[in-house]
Coordinates of C-alpha atoms and ligand atoms in Angstrom, one line a residue:
M1 CA -11.0 22.3 -26.6
I2 CA -8.0 21.9 -24.3
C3 CA -7.8 25.8 -24.1
L4 CA -11.5 25.6 -22.8
I5 CA -10.7 22.9 -20.4
W6 CA -7.6 24.8 -19.2
I7 CA -9.8 27.9 -18.5
L8 CA -12.2 25.8 -16.9
V9 CA -9.7 24.4 -14.5
S10 CA -8.3 27.7 -13.9
I11 CA -11.4 29.2 -12.9
I12 CA -12.1 26.3 -10.5
T13 CA -8.8 26.4 -9.1
S14 CA -9.0 30.3 -8.5
L15 CA -12.6 29.7 -7.1
S16 CA -11.1 27.2 -4.7
S17 CA -8.4 29.7 -3.6
V18 CA -10.7 32.1 -2.1
Q19 CA -12.5 29.2 0.0
T20 CA -12.0 29.5 3.7
L21 CA -9.1 27.6 5.6
D22 CA -9.9 23.9 5.3
N23 CA -8.0 22.1 8.1
G24 CA -11.2 20.3 9.2
L25 CA -11.0 22.1 12.5
A26 CA -12.9 24.6 14.8
L27 CA -16.1 23.6 12.9
T28 CA -17.6 25.1 16.0
P29 CA -16.3 27.9 18.2
P30 CA -13.2 26.5 20.0
M31 CA -13.6 25.8 23.8
G32 CA -10.8 25.6 26.4
W33 CA -8.6 27.1 28.8
M34 CA -5.8 29.7 28.5
H35 CA -3.6 31.0 31.3
W36 CA -3.0 34.6 30.1
Q37 CA -5.9 36.6 31.9
R38 CA -5.6 34.8 35.2
F39 CA -1.8 34.2 35.4
R40 CA -0.2 36.5 33.0
C41 CA 3.8 36.3 33.2
L42 CA 4.1 35.3 36.4
V43 CA 7.6 33.3 36.4
D44 CA 8.6 33.4 40.2
C45 CA 8.3 30.0 41.0
E46 CA 10.1 30.3 44.3
A47 CA 7.5 33.2 45.6
Y48 CA 4.6 31.7 43.9
P49 CA 5.0 27.9 43.5
D50 CA 1.2 27.2 42.5
E51 CA 0.7 30.0 40.3
C52 CA 3.9 30.5 38.1
I53 CA 3.7 29.6 34.5
S54 CA 5.0 26.1 34.7
E55 CA 4.3 22.3 33.9
K56 CA 2.9 21.8 37.5
L57 CA 0.2 24.8 36.8
F58 CA -0.8 23.1 33.3
K59 CA -0.9 19.7 34.8
E60 CA -3.0 20.7 37.3
M61 CA -5.3 22.6 35.2
A62 CA -5.5 19.5 32.9
D63 CA -6.6 17.5 35.7
H64 CA -9.4 19.8 36.7
L65 CA -10.7 20.2 33.2
V66 CA -11.4 16.5 33.0
S67 CA -12.2 16.0 36.8
D68 CA -14.5 18.8 37.0
G69 CA -16.7 18.3 33.9
Y70 CA -15.2 20.9 31.6
L71 CA -13.9 18.3 29.2
E72 CA -17.3 16.7 29.0
A73 CA -18.9 20.0 28.5
G74 CA -16.7 20.8 25.5
Y75 CA -13.8 22.7 26.8
E76 CA -11.0 20.7 25.2
Y77 CA -8.0 22.8 24.5
L78 CA -5.5 23.5 27.3
I79 CA -3.6 26.4 25.9
I80 CA -0.1 27.7 27.0
D81 CA 0.0 31.7 26.7
D82 CA 3.2 33.8 26.5
C83 CA 6.1 33.3 29.0
W84 CA 6.8 29.4 28.6
M85 CA 10.0 29.8 26.4
S86 CA 13.7 30.0 27.5
K87 CA 15.2 33.5 26.5
E88 CA 17.3 31.6 24.2
R89 CA 16.6 29.2 21.2
D90 CA 18.5 26.2 21.3
S91 CA 21.8 25.1 19.2
E92 CA 19.6 24.2 16.3
G93 CA 17.5 27.2 16.4
R94 CA 14.5 25.6 17.9
L95 CA 12.2 27.3 20.6
Q96 CA 12.7 25.6 23.9
P97 CA 10.8 26.1 27.4
N98 CA 12.4 27.5 30.5
A99 CA 14.1 24.3 31.9
T100 CA 13.5 25.4 35.4
R101 CA 9.8 25.7 35.0
F102 CA 9.2 23.0 32.5
P103 CA 11.9 20.3 33.5
S104 CA 10.2 17.5 31.5
G105 CA 10.0 19.5 28.1
I106 CA 6.9 20.4 26.0
K107 CA 6.3 17.0 24.6
A108 CA 6.0 15.4 28.0
L109 CA 3.5 18.0 29.0
S110 CA 1.5 17.6 25.5
D111 CA 1.6 13.9 26.1
Y112 CA 0.3 14.3 29.7
V113 CA -2.4 16.5 28.4
H114 CA -3.5 14.2 25.4
D115 CA -3.5 11.1 28.0
K116 CA -6.3 12.9 29.6
G117 CA -8.3 13.2 26.3
L118 CA -7.6 16.7 26.1
K119 CA -6.0 19.0 23.2
F120 CA -2.9 20.9 23.7
G121 CA -2.3 24.6 22.5
I122 CA 0.9 26.9 22.8
Y123 CA 1.7 30.5 21.9
A124 CA 4.4 32.1 19.6
D125 CA 4.6 35.5 18.3
Y126 CA 5.1 36.6 14.5
G127 CA 7.4 39.4 15.5
T128 CA 11.1 39.4 16.4
K129 CA 10.0 39.1 20.1
T130 CA 6.8 37.8 22.1
C131 CA 5.0 40.5 23.8
A132 CA 6.7 39.5 27.4
G133 CA 10.0 39.6 25.3
Y134 CA 10.8 36.1 24.8
P135 CA 11.9 34.9 21.3
G136 CA 9.8 35.8 18.2
S137 CA 9.2 33.4 15.4
H138 CA 10.3 36.1 12.7
G139 CA 13.0 34.3 10.5
Y140 CA 12.0 31.1 12.2
L141 CA 8.5 30.4 11.0
E142 CA 9.1 27.0 9.3
I143 CA 11.3 25.5 12.0
D144 CA 8.8 26.9 14.5
A145 CA 5.9 25.0 12.8
K146 CA 7.8 22.0 12.5
T147 CA 8.7 22.1 16.3
F148 CA 5.2 22.6 17.3
A149 CA 4.2 19.7 15.1
D150 CA 6.8 17.4 16.6
W151 CA 5.5 18.2 20.1
G152 CA 2.1 17.2 19.3
V153 CA 0.5 21.0 19.3
D154 CA -3.2 21.1 18.3
Y155 CA -3.7 24.9 18.6
L156 CA -1.4 27.7 18.1
K157 CA -2.2 31.2 19.3
L158 CA 0.6 33.4 17.2
D159 CA 0.4 36.8 18.5
G160 CA 1.7 39.9 16.6
C161 CA 3.9 42.0 19.1
Y162 CA 7.4 43.5 17.7
A163 CA 6.2 43.2 14.1
D164 CA 5.5 45.7 11.4
L165 CA 2.0 46.4 10.5
T166 CA 2.5 45.6 6.8
D167 CA 4.2 42.4 7.3
L168 CA 1.5 40.9 9.4
Q169 CA -0.9 39.5 6.7
P170 CA 1.7 38.1 4.4
G171 CA 3.6 36.6 7.6
Y172 CA 0.6 35.0 9.1
I173 CA -0.4 33.5 5.9
E174 CA 3.3 32.2 5.4
M175 CA 2.9 30.5 8.8
G176 CA -0.4 29.0 7.9
N177 CA 1.4 27.4 5.1
Y178 CA 4.2 26.1 7.3
L179 CA 1.5 24.7 9.8
N180 CA -0.4 23.0 6.8
Q181 CA 3.0 21.5 5.4
T182 CA 3.7 19.8 8.9
G183 CA 0.4 17.6 7.8
R184 CA -0.6 17.9 11.6
P185 CA -4.1 19.5 11.9
I186 CA -3.4 22.7 14.0
V187 CA -6.0 25.1 15.1
Y188 CA -4.5 28.6 14.0
S189 CA -5.4 31.5 16.1
C190 CA -4.4 34.9 14.5
S191 CA -4.1 38.3 16.2
W192 CA -3.2 40.4 13.2
P193 CA -6.5 42.2 13.4
A194 CA -5.7 43.1 16.9
Y195 CA -2.9 45.1 15.8
Q196 CA -4.4 46.5 12.8
E197 CA -7.9 47.6 14.3
P198 CA -6.9 49.8 17.1
K199 CA -4.5 51.9 14.4
G200 CA -7.4 52.6 12.1
V201 CA -6.2 49.8 9.5
K202 CA -8.9 47.5 8.1
P203 CA -7.7 44.0 8.1
N204 CA -8.6 42.0 5.1
Y205 CA -11.3 39.6 6.5
T206 CA -11.6 37.6 3.5
A207 CA -7.6 36.8 4.0
L208 CA -8.4 35.8 7.6
Q209 CA -11.0 33.6 6.8
D210 CA -8.8 31.6 4.3
T211 CA -5.8 31.7 7.0
C212 CA -7.0 31.5 10.2
N213 CA -9.5 29.2 12.3
L214 CA -10.1 32.3 14.9
W215 CA -8.6 35.8 15.2
R216 CA -8.6 38.2 17.9
N217 CA -10.3 41.6 16.5
W218 CA -9.7 43.9 19.2
D219 CA -7.8 44.7 22.5
D220 CA -7.0 42.4 25.3
I221 CA -9.5 41.8 28.1
D222 CA -8.6 42.5 31.7
D223 CA -10.5 41.5 34.7
T224 CA -13.1 44.1 34.6
W225 CA -16.8 44.6 33.6
S226 CA -16.0 47.8 31.7
N227 CA -13.9 45.8 29.3
V228 CA -16.6 43.4 28.8
T229 CA -18.9 46.4 27.7
S230 CA -16.2 48.0 25.9
I231 CA -15.5 45.0 23.8
L232 CA -19.2 44.4 23.2
K233 CA -19.5 48.1 22.1
W234 CA -16.6 47.5 19.6
F235 CA -18.1 44.3 18.3
S236 CA -21.8 45.7 18.0
T237 CA -20.5 49.0 16.1
N238 CA -18.6 46.8 13.8
Q239 CA -20.7 44.0 13.4
D240 CA -22.1 45.0 9.9
R241 CA -18.5 45.0 8.3
I242 CA -17.3 41.7 10.6
A243 CA -20.1 39.5 11.6
S244 CA -20.6 37.8 8.2
F245 CA -17.0 36.6 8.2
S246 CA -17.4 34.3 11.2
G247 CA -18.7 30.9 10.4
V248 CA -17.9 27.3 10.5
G249 CA -14.2 26.7 10.8
H250 CA -13.2 30.5 11.2
W251 CA -14.3 32.9 14.0
N252 CA -14.1 36.3 15.2
D253 CA -12.6 36.2 18.8
P254 CA -13.6 39.0 21.5
D255 CA -11.0 37.4 24.0
M256 CA -11.1 35.2 27.0
L257 CA -14.0 34.5 29.5
I258 CA -13.1 36.2 32.8
I259 CA -15.8 34.5 34.8
G260 CA -14.7 33.2 38.1
N261 CA -12.1 35.7 38.7
F262 CA -11.9 39.2 40.9
G263 CA -13.7 41.5 38.4
L264 CA -17.2 40.4 37.5
S265 CA -20.1 40.0 39.7
Y266 CA -22.5 36.8 39.4
E267 CA -24.8 38.7 37.2
Q268 CA -22.0 40.0 35.2
S269 CA -20.7 36.8 34.8
K270 CA -23.8 35.3 33.5
A271 CA -23.9 38.3 31.0
Q272 CA -20.6 37.5 29.7
M273 CA -21.3 33.8 28.9
A274 CA -24.6 34.6 27.4
I275 CA -23.5 37.3 25.0
W276 CA -20.3 35.4 24.2
A277 CA -22.6 32.4 23.4
I278 CA -24.9 34.5 21.1
M279 CA -21.6 36.2 19.4
A280 CA -20.4 32.6 18.7
A281 CA -17.4 33.6 20.3
P282 CA -14.6 30.9 21.1
L283 CA -15.2 30.1 25.0
I284 CA -11.8 30.4 26.3
M285 CA -11.8 30.3 30.1
S286 CA -8.9 32.0 32.1
V287 CA -9.5 31.3 35.6
D288 CA -7.9 29.2 38.6
L289 CA -10.0 25.9 38.3
R290 CA -8.6 24.7 41.7
T291 CA -10.3 27.6 43.3
I292 CA -13.3 28.6 41.3
E293 CA -16.5 28.9 43.2
P294 CA -19.4 26.5 42.3
R295 CA -21.8 29.0 41.2
F296 CA -19.3 30.4 38.6
R297 CA -18.2 27.2 37.6
D298 CA -22.0 26.3 37.0
I299 CA -22.2 29.2 34.6
L300 CA -19.2 28.0 32.7
L301 CA -20.8 24.4 32.5
N302 CA -24.3 25.6 31.5
K303 CA -25.2 23.3 28.9
E304 CA -28.0 25.3 27.2
I305 CA -25.8 28.2 27.0
I306 CA -22.9 26.2 25.4
K307 CA -25.3 24.6 23.0
I308 CA -26.2 28.1 21.8
N309 CA -22.8 28.9 21.3
Q310 CA -21.9 25.6 19.5
D311 CA -24.8 25.7 17.3
S312 CA -24.0 24.0 14.1
L313 CA -25.2 26.9 11.8
G314 CA -22.3 28.7 13.2
I315 CA -24.0 32.4 12.8
Q316 CA -22.5 35.1 14.9
G317 CA -25.3 36.9 16.6
R318 CA -26.0 40.8 16.6
L319 CA -27.2 43.5 18.6
V320 CA -30.6 44.3 16.9
T321 CA -32.1 47.1 19.0
T322 CA -31.6 49.1 22.3
F323 CA -34.7 49.7 24.4
K324 CA -34.4 51.6 27.6
N325 CA -30.8 51.3 27.5
I326 CA -31.3 47.4 27.4
D327 CA -29.2 45.9 24.5
I328 CA -31.0 43.0 22.8
W329 CA -28.9 40.6 20.9
T330 CA -30.0 37.8 18.9
K331 CA -28.6 34.6 17.3
P332 CA -30.2 32.3 14.7
I333 CA -29.9 28.6 15.9
L334 CA -31.2 25.5 15.2
P335 CA -33.7 23.8 15.1
K336 CA -35.5 24.9 12.2
D337 CA -39.1 24.2 11.4
K338 CA -40.4 22.4 8.2
N339 CA -40.8 25.7 6.4
G340 CA -36.9 26.6 7.3
A341 CA -37.8 29.1 10.1
P342 CA -34.8 29.1 12.7
S343 CA -35.0 29.0 16.5
Y344 CA -33.4 32.4 18.0
A345 CA -31.1 32.7 21.1
I346 CA -32.1 36.3 22.6
G347 CA -30.1 38.1 25.1
F348 CA -31.1 41.1 26.9
L349 CA -28.1 42.9 28.4
S350 CA -28.8 45.7 30.9
N351 CA -26.7 48.8 30.7
R352 CA -28.9 50.3 33.4
V353 CA -27.7 51.1 37.0
D354 CA -31.0 52.0 38.7
G355 CA -30.9 49.1 41.1
Y356 CA -33.8 46.9 40.6
P357 CA -34.7 44.4 37.8
Y358 CA -36.1 46.7 35.2
M359 CA -39.3 45.4 33.4
L360 CA -39.1 45.4 29.7
N361 CA -42.0 44.9 27.2
V362 CA -40.9 43.8 23.8
T363 CA -42.4 41.5 20.8
L364 CA -40.7 39.1 18.9
S365 CA -41.6 41.1 15.7
E366 CA -39.7 44.1 17.0
L367 CA -36.7 41.9 17.0
N368 CA -37.3 40.8 13.5
I369 CA -38.3 37.1 14.6
T370 CA -41.4 36.7 12.6
E371 CA -40.7 33.6 10.3
A372 CA -43.1 31.2 12.6
E373 CA -46.3 32.0 13.8
Q374 CA -45.8 30.6 17.4
Y375 CA -42.7 30.4 19.3
T376 CA -42.0 28.5 22.4
I377 CA -39.9 30.8 24.6
K378 CA -37.7 29.3 27.4
D379 CA -35.8 31.4 30.0
I380 CA -32.4 29.8 30.2
F381 CA -31.7 30.9 33.5
D382 CA -35.2 30.3 35.1
S383 CA -36.2 27.3 32.9
K384 CA -39.5 29.1 32.8
T385 CA -41.3 28.2 29.2
F386 CA -44.3 29.4 27.4
T387 CA -45.7 30.0 24.0
T388 CA -46.1 33.3 21.9
S389 CA -46.8 34.7 18.7
P390 CA -44.5 37.4 17.4
R391 CA -47.0 40.0 18.2
D392 CA -47.4 39.2 21.8
K393 CA -45.8 41.3 24.2
L394 CA -43.0 39.4 26.2
I395 CA -42.3 40.9 29.6
V396 CA -38.7 40.4 30.9
R397 CA -36.8 41.7 34.1
V398 CA -33.4 42.4 33.7
K399 CA -31.2 43.1 36.6
P400 CA -28.8 45.9 36.6
S401 CA -25.4 44.8 34.4
G402 CA -27.2 41.6 34.2
V403 CA -28.7 39.3 31.5
V404 CA -31.9 37.5 30.5
L405 CA -31.3 34.9 28.0
L406 CA -34.2 33.2 26.1
T407 CA -34.6 30.9 23.3
A408 CA -37.3 31.1 20.8
T409 CA -38.1 27.9 18.9
P410 CA -41.0 27.7 16.3
V411 CA -44.0 25.7 17.4
S412 CA -44.5 23.1 14.3
K413 CA -48.2 22.5 13.7
Ligands
LIG501 C1 13.5 30.4 33.8 O1 12.9 31.2 34.4 C2 13.4 31.8 35.7 C3 12.1 32.6 36.4 O2 11.4 31.3 36.9 C4 14.4 32.8 35.4 O3 15.0 33.1 36.6 C5 15.4 32.0 34.4 O4 16.7 33.0 34.1 C6 14.8 31.4 33.4 N1 15.8 30.5 32.7 C7 15.9 30.9 31.3 C8 17.0 29.7 30.7 O5 15.4 31.4 30.7
LIG502 C1 -3.8 21.7 4.1 O1 -4.4 22.3 3.2 C2 -5.2 21.5 2.2 C3 -5.9 22.5 1.0 O2 -6.5 23.4 1.8 C4 -6.3 20.8 3.0 O3 -7.1 19.9 2.3 C5 -5.6 19.9 4.0 O4 -6.6 19.5 4.9 C6 -4.6 20.8 4.8 N1 -3.7 20.0 5.8 C7 -3.6 20.3 7.2 C8 -2.9 19.3 8.1 O5 -4.0 21.4 7.7
LIG503 C1 -8.2 40.4 0.5 O1 -7.7 38.8 0.4 C2 -8.4 38.3 -0.6 C3 -8.1 36.7 -0.6 O2 -6.8 36.6 0.2 C4 -7.9 38.9 -1.9 O3 -8.6 38.0 -3.2 C5 -8.4 40.3 -2.1 O4 -8.0 40.8 -3.2 C6 -7.9 41.0 -0.7 N1 -8.4 42.4 -0.8 C7 -7.9 43.7 -0.7 C8 -8.8 44.8 -0.7 O5 -6.7 43.5 -0.5
LIG504 C1 -9.8 47.2 29.7 O1 -9.7 48.2 30.8 C2 -8.2 48.9 30.9 C3 -8.3 49.7 32.2 O2 -9.5 50.6 32.2 C4 -8.0 49.6 29.6 O3 -6.7 50.1 29.7 C5 -8.1 48.7 28.4 O4 -8.0 49.6 27.2 C6 -9.6 48.0 28.5 N1 -9.5 47.1 27.3 C7 -10.6 46.8 26.6 C8 -10.5 45.9 25.7 O5 -11.7 47.5 26.9
LIG505 C1 -35.5 43.9 10.5 O1 -35.3 43.8 9.3 C2 -35.5 44.8 8.3 C3 -35.4 44.2 6.8 O2 -34.5 43.2 6.6 C4 -34.5 45.8 8.7 O3 -34.4 46.8 7.7 C5 -34.5 46.4 10.1 O4 -33.4 47.0 10.2 C6 -34.4 45.1 10.9 N1 -34.4 45.4 12.4 C7 -34.0 45.0 13.4 C8 -34.4 45.6 14.6 O5 -33.3 44.2 13.1
LIG506 C1 -45.7 46.3 29.8 O1 -47.0 46.0 29.2 C2 -47.8 45.9 30.1 C3 -49.2 45.3 29.5 O2 -49.5 46.1 28.5 C4 -48.3 47.1 31.2 O3 -49.2 46.9 31.9 C5 -47.1 47.4 31.7 O4 -47.0 48.8 32.3 C6 -45.9 47.6 30.6 N1 -44.7 47.8 31.4 C7 -43.6 48.7 30.9 C8 -42.4 48.7 31.7 O5 -43.7 49.2 29.7

């Protein structure tokens, strides 16, 4: 009997050990702002006082996150990326910020951010150095986890430069345990797949789910449309292998939103926002919030797109088909009707370059949207609505490198 109970207990324990990371965080894709794509490793504060990586920059971004409606829309994490550190650890082996650029220290910045109602994120690297050459966490994982908790960090991006590929998985798991032991809930953003996948090593996605709230799968985004399309190409090519690992508390991360910078047109910006929403991607902006043009800000603040992204089912959408060089992505979302038929977000992303809005005929059943007899279709950017059956032809017009974003909601009888 005791033996039986013991076996039962071990089975239950071993079952629970394959459950996903349970720190209560990132129940929907994290939203926030991070400096890397827009501000990189700009550390010359004499030449560029308004743009250098400094407490001034982060305080100003925190102010704008609150005053311009981003926090209210859901963008709650203000995240520091690489280049905040001093080149040396302190006498007790702790990381410390560059004292010229962060004269008040990280705890004071974290307090400032928290006082605004925001959450505070920071960057470190699992290897011997950060990507930009600042101190790595290798050999210091426990002390760094404790330092971050002491500073009130709510989100850690742990990069993977200067590390052995084979060390990455055990190392990130070890850091995850130290973060847990601090007792402070900290969103854990991992980068180990982004180092393995390009080398042809298939990461263990089950271990990622067990360890991390989100993880960068692939290369960094730069400020260009070709990066958006190449990232989407990688995610759609690999979707059958990776999409199912994304879900409540643990997300694939295709990298930052580059909307409002120099590289994307207005239509391309709508396209990135729409397809990132469908992929249930973390929505991490990287743009100068002090100077962003209002029409780009409006894309980032579009409540209906954010709602698709933040849908509580947490299902990563997929590329279902391509017609006439227009990719069609779908994501099941709420509400469901009384028979359990879900709604869908449907994104039409044009890879066409013939310069007019191309007309496409498609039925919902061609997209496998057939669970309900009637759907209300809403065009998110046009706010047109109409009712259709899965057999009816929908006609959409998609601009070159632009997007049409629809929702299809079952009509309940
Ligand atoms: C702090 O950053 C400045 C560049 O802004 C650099 O010149 C200085 O050496 C750094 N100090 C430390 C201690 O790393
Ligand atoms: C630590 O892990 C346990 C077990 O998964 C979990 O219940 C707890 O909430 C975690 N604590 C923190 C602070 O992440
Ligand atoms: C992947 O990780 C999971 C959970 O950590 C483990 O149970 C499984 O054996 C690993 N799979 C491989 C192929 O290593
Ligand atoms: C982004 O574009 C640059 C320049 O073409 C390229 O080097 C880089 O690999 C691209 N990254 C992705 C993720 O496509
Ligand atoms: C639709 O679903 C069927 C059955 O599940 C599947 O074989 C087919 O590939 C799907 N088609 C699309 C466009 O997703
Ligand atoms: C779409 O369907 C309508 C009605 O069947 C037809 O008149 C039109 O030519 C079609 N357009 C395209 C681009 O296939």
